[in-house]
mmCIF file of C-alpha atoms and ligand atoms in Angstrom:
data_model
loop_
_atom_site.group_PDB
_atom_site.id
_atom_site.type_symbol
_atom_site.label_atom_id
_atom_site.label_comp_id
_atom_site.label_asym_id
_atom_site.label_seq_id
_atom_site.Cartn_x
_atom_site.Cartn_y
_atom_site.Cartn_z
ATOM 1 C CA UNK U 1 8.029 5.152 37.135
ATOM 2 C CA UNK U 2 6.533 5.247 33.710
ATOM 3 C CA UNK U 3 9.083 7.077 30.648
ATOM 4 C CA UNK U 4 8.105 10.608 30.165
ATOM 5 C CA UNK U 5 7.708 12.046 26.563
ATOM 6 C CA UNK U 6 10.654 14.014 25.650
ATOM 7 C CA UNK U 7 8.330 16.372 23.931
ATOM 8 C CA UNK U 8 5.682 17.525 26.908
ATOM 9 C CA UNK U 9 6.172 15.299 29.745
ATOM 10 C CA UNK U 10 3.248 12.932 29.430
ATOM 11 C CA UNK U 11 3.384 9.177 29.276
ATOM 12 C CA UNK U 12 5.179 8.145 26.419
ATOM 13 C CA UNK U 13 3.311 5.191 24.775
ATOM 14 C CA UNK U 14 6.315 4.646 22.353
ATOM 15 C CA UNK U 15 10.385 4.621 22.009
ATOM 16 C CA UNK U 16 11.284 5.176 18.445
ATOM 17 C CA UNK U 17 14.327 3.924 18.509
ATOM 18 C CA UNK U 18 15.569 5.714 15.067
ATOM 19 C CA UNK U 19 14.639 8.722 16.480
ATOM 20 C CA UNK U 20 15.891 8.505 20.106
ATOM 21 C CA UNK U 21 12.546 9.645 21.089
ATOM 22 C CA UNK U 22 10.166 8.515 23.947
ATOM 23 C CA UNK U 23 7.078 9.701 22.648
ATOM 24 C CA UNK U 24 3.323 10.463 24.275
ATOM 25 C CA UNK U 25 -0.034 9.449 22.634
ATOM 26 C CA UNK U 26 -0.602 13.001 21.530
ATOM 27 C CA UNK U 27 2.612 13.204 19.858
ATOM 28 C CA UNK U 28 3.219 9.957 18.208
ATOM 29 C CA UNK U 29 0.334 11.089 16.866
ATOM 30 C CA UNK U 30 1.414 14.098 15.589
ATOM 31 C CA UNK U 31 4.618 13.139 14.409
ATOM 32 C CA UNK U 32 2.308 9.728 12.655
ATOM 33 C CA UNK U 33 0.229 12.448 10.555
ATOM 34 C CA UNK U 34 3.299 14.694 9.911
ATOM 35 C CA UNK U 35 5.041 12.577 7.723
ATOM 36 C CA UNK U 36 2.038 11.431 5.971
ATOM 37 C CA UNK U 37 1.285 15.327 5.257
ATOM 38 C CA UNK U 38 5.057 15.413 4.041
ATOM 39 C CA UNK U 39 4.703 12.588 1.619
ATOM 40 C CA UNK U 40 1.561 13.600 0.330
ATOM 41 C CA UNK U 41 3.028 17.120 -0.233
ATOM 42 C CA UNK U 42 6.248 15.962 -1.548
ATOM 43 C CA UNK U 43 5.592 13.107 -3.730
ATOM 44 C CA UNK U 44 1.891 12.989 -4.728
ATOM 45 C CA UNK U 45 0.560 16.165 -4.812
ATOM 46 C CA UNK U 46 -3.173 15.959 -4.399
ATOM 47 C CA UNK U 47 -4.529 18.968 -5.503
ATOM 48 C CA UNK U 48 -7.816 20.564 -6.863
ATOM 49 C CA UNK U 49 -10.778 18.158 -8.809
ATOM 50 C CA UNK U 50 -7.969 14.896 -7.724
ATOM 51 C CA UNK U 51 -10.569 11.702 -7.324
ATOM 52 C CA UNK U 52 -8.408 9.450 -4.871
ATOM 53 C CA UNK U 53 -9.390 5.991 -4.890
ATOM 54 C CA UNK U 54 -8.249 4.179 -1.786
ATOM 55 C CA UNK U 55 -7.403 0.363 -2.234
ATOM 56 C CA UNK U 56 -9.138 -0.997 0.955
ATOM 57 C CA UNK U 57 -8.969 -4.517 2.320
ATOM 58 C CA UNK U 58 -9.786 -4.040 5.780
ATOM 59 C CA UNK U 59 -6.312 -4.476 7.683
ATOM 60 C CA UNK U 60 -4.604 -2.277 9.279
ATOM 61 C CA UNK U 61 -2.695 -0.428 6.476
ATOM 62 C CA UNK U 62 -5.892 0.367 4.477
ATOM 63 C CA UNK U 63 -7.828 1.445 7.492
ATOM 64 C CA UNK U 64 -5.398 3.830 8.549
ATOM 65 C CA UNK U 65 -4.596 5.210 5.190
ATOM 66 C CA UNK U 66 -8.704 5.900 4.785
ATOM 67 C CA UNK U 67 -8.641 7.475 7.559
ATOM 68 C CA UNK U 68 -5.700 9.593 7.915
ATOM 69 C CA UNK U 69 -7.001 10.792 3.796
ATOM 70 C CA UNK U 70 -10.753 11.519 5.171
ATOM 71 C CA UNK U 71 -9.199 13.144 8.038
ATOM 72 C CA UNK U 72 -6.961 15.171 6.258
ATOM 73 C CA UNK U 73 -8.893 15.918 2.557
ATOM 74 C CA UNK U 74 -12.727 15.031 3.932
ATOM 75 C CA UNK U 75 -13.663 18.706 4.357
ATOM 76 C CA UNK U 76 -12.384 19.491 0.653
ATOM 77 C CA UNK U 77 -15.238 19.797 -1.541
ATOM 78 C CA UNK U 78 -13.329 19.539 -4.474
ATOM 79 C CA UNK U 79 -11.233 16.529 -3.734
ATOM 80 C CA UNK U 80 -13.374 13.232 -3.912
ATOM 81 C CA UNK U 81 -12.499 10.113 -2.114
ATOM 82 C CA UNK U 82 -13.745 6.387 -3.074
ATOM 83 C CA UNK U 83 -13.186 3.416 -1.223
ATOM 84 C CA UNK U 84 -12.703 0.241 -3.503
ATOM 85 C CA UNK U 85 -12.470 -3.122 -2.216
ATOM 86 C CA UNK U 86 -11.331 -6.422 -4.223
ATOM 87 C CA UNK U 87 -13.579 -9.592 -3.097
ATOM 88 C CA UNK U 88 -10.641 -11.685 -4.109
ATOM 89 C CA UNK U 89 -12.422 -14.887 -3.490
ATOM 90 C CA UNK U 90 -10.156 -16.551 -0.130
ATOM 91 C CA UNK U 91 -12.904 -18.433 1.933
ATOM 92 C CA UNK U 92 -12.714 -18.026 5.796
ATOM 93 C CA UNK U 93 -10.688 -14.776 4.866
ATOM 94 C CA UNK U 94 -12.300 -12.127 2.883
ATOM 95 C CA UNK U 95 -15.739 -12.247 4.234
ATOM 96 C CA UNK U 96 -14.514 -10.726 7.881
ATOM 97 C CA UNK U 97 -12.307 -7.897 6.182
ATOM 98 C CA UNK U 98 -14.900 -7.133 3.850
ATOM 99 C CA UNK U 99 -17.133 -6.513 6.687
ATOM 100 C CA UNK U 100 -14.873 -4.346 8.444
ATOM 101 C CA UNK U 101 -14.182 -2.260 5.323
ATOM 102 C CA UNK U 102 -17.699 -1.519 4.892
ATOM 103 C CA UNK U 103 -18.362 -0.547 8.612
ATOM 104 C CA UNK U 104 -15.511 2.386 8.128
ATOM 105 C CA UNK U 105 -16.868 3.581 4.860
ATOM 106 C CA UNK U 106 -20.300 3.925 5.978
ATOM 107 C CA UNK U 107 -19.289 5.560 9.018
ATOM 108 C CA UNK U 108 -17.637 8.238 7.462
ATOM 109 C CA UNK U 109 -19.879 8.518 4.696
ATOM 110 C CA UNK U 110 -17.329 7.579 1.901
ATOM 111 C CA UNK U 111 -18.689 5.686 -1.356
ATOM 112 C CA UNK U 112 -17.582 2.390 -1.680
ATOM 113 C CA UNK U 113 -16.982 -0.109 -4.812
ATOM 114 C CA UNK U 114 -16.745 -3.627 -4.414
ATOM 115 C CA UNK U 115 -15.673 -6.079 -6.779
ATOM 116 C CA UNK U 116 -14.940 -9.502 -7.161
ATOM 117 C CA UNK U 117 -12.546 -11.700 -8.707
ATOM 118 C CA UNK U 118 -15.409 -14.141 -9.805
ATOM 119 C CA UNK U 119 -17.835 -11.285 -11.355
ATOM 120 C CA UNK U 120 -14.710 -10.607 -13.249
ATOM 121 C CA UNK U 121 -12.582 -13.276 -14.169
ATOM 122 C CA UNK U 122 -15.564 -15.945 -13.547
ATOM 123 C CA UNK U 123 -13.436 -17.457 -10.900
ATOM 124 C CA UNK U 124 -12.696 -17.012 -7.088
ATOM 125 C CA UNK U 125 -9.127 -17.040 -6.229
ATOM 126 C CA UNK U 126 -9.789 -20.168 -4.420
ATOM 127 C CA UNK U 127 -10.644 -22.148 -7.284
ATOM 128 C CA UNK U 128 -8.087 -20.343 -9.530
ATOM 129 C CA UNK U 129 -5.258 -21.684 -7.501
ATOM 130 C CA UNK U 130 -6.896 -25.411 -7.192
ATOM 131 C CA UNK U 131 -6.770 -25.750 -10.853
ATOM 132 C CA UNK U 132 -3.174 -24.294 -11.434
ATOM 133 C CA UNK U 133 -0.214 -24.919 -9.590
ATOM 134 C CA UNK U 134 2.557 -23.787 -11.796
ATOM 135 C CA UNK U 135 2.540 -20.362 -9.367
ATOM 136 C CA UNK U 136 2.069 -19.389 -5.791
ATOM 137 C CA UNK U 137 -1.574 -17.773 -5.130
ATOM 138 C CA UNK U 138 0.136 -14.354 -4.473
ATOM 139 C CA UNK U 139 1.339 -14.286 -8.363
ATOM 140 C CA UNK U 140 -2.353 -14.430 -9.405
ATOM 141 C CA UNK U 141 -3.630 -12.577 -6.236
ATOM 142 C CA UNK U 142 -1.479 -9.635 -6.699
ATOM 143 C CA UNK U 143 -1.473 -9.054 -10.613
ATOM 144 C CA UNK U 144 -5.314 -9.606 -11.047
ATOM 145 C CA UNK U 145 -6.039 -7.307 -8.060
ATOM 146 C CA UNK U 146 -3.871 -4.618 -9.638
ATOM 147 C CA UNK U 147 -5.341 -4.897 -12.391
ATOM 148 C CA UNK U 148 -8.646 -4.799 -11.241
ATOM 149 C CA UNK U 149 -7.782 -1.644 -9.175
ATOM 150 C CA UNK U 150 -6.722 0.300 -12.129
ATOM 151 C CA UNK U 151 -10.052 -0.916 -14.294
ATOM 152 C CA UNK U 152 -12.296 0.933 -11.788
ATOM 153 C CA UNK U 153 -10.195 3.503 -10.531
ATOM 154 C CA UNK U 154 -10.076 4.266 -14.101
ATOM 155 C CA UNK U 155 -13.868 4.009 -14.622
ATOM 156 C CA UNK U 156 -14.592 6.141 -12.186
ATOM 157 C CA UNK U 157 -12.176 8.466 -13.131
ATOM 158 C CA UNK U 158 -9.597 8.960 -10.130
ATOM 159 C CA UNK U 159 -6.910 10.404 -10.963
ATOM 160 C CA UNK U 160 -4.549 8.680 -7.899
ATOM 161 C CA UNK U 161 -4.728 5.277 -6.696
ATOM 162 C CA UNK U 162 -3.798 5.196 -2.694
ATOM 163 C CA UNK U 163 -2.474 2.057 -1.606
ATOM 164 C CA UNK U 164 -1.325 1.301 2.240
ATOM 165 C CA UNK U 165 2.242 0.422 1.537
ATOM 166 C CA UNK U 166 4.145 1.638 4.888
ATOM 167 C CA UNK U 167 7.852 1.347 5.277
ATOM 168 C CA UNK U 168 8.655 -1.746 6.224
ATOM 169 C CA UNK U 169 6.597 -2.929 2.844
ATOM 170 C CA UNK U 170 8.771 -0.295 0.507
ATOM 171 C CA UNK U 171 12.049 -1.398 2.364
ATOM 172 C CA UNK U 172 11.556 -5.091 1.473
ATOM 173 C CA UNK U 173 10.409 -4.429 -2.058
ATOM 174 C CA UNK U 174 13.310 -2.239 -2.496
ATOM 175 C CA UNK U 175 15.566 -4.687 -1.124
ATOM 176 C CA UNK U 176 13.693 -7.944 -3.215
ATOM 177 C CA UNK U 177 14.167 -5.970 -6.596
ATOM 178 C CA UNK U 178 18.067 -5.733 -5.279
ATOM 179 C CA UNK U 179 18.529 -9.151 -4.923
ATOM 180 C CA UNK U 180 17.030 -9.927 -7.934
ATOM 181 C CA UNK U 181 18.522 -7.758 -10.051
ATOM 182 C CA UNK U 182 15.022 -6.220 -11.266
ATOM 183 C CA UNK U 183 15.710 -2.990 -12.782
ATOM 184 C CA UNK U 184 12.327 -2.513 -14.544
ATOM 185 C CA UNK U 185 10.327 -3.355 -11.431
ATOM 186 C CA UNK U 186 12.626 -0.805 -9.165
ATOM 187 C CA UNK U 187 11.672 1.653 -11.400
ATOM 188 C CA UNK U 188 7.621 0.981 -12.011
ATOM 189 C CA UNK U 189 8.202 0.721 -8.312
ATOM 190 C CA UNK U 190 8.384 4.505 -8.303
ATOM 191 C CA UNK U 191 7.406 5.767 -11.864
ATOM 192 C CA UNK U 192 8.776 9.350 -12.737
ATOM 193 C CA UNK U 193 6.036 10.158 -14.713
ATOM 194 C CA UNK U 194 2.348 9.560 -15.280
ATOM 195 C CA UNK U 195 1.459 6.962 -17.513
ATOM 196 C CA UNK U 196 -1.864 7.031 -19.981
ATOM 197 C CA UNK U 197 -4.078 4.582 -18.607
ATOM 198 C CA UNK U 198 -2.136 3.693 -15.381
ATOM 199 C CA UNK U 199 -3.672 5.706 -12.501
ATOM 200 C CA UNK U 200 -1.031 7.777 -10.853
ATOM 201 C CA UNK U 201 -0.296 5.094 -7.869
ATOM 202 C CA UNK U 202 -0.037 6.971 -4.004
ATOM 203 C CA UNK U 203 1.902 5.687 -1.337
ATOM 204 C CA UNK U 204 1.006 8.385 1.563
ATOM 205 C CA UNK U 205 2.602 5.926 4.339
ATOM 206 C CA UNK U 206 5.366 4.467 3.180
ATOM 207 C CA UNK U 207 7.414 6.309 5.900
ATOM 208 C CA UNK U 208 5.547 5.043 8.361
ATOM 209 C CA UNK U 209 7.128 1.995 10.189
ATOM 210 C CA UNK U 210 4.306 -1.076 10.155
ATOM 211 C CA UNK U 211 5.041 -1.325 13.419
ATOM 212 C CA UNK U 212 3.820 2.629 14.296
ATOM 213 C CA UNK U 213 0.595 2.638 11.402
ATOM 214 C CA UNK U 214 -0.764 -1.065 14.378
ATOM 215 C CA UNK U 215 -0.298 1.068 16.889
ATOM 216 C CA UNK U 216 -2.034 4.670 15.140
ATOM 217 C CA UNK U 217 -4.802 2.023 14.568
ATOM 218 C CA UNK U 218 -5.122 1.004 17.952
ATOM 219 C CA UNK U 219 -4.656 4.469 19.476
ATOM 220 C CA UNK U 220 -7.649 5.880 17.449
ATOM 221 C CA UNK U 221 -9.448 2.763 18.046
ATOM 222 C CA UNK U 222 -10.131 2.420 14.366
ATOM 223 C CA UNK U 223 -11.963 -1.220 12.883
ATOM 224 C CA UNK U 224 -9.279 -3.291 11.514
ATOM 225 C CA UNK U 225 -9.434 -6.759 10.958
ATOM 226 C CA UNK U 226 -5.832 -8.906 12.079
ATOM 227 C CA UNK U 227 -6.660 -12.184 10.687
ATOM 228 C CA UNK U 228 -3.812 -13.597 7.853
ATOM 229 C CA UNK U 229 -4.579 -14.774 4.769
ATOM 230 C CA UNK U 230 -4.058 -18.398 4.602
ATOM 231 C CA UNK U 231 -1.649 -17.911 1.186
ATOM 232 C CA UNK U 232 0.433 -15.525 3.365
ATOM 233 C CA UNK U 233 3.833 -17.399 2.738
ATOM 234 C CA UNK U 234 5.394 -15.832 0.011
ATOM 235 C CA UNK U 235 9.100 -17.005 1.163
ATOM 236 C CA UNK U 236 11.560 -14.728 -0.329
ATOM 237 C CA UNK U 237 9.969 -11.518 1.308
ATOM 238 C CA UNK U 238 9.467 -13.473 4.220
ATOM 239 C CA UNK U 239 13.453 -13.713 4.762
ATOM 240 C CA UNK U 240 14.409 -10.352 3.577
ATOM 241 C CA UNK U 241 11.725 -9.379 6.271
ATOM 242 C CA UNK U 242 13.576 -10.701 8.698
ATOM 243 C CA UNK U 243 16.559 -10.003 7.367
ATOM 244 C CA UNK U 244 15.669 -5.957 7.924
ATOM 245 C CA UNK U 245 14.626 -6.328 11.182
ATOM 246 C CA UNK U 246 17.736 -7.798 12.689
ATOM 247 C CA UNK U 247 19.559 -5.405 10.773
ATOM 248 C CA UNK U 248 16.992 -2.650 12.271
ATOM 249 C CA UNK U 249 17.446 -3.651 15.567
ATOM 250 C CA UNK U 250 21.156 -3.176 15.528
ATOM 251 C CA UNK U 251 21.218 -0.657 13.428
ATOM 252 C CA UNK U 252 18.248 1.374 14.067
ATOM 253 C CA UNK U 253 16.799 4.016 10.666
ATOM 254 C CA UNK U 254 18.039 0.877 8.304
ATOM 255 C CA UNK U 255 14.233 0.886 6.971
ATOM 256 C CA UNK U 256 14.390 4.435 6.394
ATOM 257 C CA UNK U 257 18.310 4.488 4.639
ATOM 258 C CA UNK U 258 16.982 1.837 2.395
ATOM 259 C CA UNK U 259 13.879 3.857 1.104
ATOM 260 C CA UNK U 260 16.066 7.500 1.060
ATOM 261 C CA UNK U 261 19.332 5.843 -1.608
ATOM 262 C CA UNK U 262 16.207 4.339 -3.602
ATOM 263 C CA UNK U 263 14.335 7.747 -3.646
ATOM 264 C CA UNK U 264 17.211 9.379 -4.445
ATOM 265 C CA UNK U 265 18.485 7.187 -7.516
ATOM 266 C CA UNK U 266 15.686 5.703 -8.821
ATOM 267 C CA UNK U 267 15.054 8.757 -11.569
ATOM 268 C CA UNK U 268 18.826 8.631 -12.447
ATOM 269 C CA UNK U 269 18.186 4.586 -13.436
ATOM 270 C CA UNK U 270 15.160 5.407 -15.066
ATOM 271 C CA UNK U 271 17.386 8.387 -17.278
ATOM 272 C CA UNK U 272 19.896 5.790 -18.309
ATOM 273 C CA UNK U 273 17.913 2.421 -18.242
ATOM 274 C CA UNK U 274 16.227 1.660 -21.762
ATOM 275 C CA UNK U 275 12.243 1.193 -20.932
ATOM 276 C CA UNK U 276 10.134 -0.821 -22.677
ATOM 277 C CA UNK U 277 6.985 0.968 -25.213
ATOM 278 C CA UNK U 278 3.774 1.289 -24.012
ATOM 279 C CA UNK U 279 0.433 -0.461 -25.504
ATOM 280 C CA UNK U 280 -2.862 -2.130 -25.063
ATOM 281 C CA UNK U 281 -3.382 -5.594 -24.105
ATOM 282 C CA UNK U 282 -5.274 -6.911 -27.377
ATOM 283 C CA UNK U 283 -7.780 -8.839 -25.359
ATOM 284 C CA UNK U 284 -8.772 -6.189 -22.433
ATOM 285 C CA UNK U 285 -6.814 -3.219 -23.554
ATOM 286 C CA UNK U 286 -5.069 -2.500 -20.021
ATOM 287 C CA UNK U 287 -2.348 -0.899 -20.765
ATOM 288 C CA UNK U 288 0.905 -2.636 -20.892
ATOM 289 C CA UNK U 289 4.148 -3.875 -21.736
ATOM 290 C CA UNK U 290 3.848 -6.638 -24.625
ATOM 291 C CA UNK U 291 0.433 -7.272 -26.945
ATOM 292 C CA UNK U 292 -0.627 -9.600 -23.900
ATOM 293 C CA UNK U 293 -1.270 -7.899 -20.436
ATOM 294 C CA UNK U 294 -0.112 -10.110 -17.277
ATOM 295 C CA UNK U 295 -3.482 -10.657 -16.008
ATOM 296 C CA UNK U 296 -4.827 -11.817 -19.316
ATOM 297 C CA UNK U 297 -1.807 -14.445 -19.792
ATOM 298 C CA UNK U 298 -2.307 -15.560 -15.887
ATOM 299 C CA UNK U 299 -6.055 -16.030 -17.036
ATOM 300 C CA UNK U 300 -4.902 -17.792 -20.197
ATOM 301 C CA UNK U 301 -6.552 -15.780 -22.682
ATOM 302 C CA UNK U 302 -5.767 -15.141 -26.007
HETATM 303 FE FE1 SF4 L 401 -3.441 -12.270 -2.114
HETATM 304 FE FE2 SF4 L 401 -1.182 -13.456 -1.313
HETATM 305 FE FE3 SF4 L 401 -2.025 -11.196 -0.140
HETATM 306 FE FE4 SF4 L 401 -3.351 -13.475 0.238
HETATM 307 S S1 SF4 L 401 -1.236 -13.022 0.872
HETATM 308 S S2 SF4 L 401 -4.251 -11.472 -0.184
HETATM 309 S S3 SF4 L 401 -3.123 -14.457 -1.751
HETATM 310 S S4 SF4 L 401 -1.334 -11.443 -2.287
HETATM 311 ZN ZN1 ZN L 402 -5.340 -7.996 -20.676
#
């Protein structure tokens, strides 16, 4: 005999096992949208004239954070939402997320920027990594994209930047700063304040397990594409993944205790930790931490 939801007696479709629930499709998807509300109230507060550009690859994450923002903010007139999408360059990879990102932007009616890493930098990601390989694709990957990112969210003029984070991303972060003793990335991790010319970053799912946003994808039948980027091997997160899960599945709401002692003592580190000044890269004026941004050094300019 199928489990019953403990909420209305239907089907349940999922156990949450941090919650002790057995939940139905109708609820998990209620309880999926709740906590996104919650965060977005909470932390983020998207208000009145708020441009929200949503980072969008095409997986999972991204799909369901479009949606869940068009479903909740799409009949606001005067909050905008833009979808932007980095063409990083990754051949056999890109082209089939790409595609998927612009079927779900189209169908809801959203604009949509896409940029690439060659109309920027001159060079795919591909070719990037052939030529260098002091450092992992990821390390390029991930601070050119973020750069990029904040270049047109900030020429367009958002004034938040929504990523697809869930929990099980925040929990390892949280954890990988731990182990490496990063104070100054645990606390641009969660910045207490809004920086001139950083957009205002938004998390609206990191309480959502991973394993809940694949199935909120799948139960709304949304486009996502599953493939894996062929760099996807970035070892240390890799372990502390695992590492969370077995401790999850013995001790279930791990994920969660991890991301509530961050949340509540990140802004006490940032009080007491000395932070380093502001400025503008000298050769593409991002804003930054030394006279060099990250991207620019990665790229070798000077
Ligand atoms: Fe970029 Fe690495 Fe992610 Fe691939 S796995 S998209 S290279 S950050
Ligand atoms: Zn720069």
């Amino acid at each position: 005999m199928p489990i019953k939801c403990m909420k209305c007696n239907r089907d349940a479709i999922i156990f949450q096992k941090y919650s002790g629930m057995h939940i139905c499709k109708r609820h998990f998807i209620e309880d999926v949208e709740r906590k996104v509300k919650l965060t977005i109230r909470k932390q983020y507060k998207i208000e009145k004239g708020d441009i929200i550009a949503v980072a969008l690859s095409g997986g999972k994450d991204s799909v369901v954070l479009l949606y869940l923002l068009h479903k909740i903010f799409g009949m606001r007139r005067d909050i905008e939402i833009v979808a932007l999408t980095i063409d990083e360059g990754i051949a056999g990879y890109r082209e089939e997320t790409l595609e998927k990102a612009r079927k779900l932007t189209s169908e809801f009616g959203i604009r949509h920027i896409v940029r690439s890493f060659k109309d920027e930098y001159d060079k795919t990601l591909d070719e990037l990594t052939a030529q260098e390989r002091e450092l992992g694709a990821c390390s390029y990957c991930g601070v050119l994209r973020k750069s990029l990112m904040n270049k047109i969210a900030n020429e367009i003029g958002a004034t938040k930047l929504a990523t697809g984070h869930n929990l099980d991303d925040e929990a390892q972060t949280i954890m990988m700063n731990h182990l490496g003793g990063d104070v100054d990335r645990m606390i641009r991790l969660s910045p207490p304040r809004a920086i001139e010319g950083l957009v205002l970053r938004a998390k609206p799912l990191r309480k959502v397990p991973e394993k809940e946003v694949a199935l909120y994808a799948i139960v709304n039948e949304l486009p996502f594409d599953m493939s894996e980027c062929p760099y996807a091997h970035e070892a240390l997160r890799g372990e502390v993944r695992d590492m969370i899960n077995e401790f999850e599945v013995r001790h279930p709401g791990t994920k969660y205790s991890i991301m509530r002692g961050f949340d509540k003592t990140v802004g006490l580190i940032a009080k007491e930790y000395p932070q380093a000044e502001l400025s503008k890269c000298r050769v593409c004026g991002e804003t930054c931490t030394a006279s060099l941004c990250q991207a620019c050094k990665l790229l070798g300019r000077s």
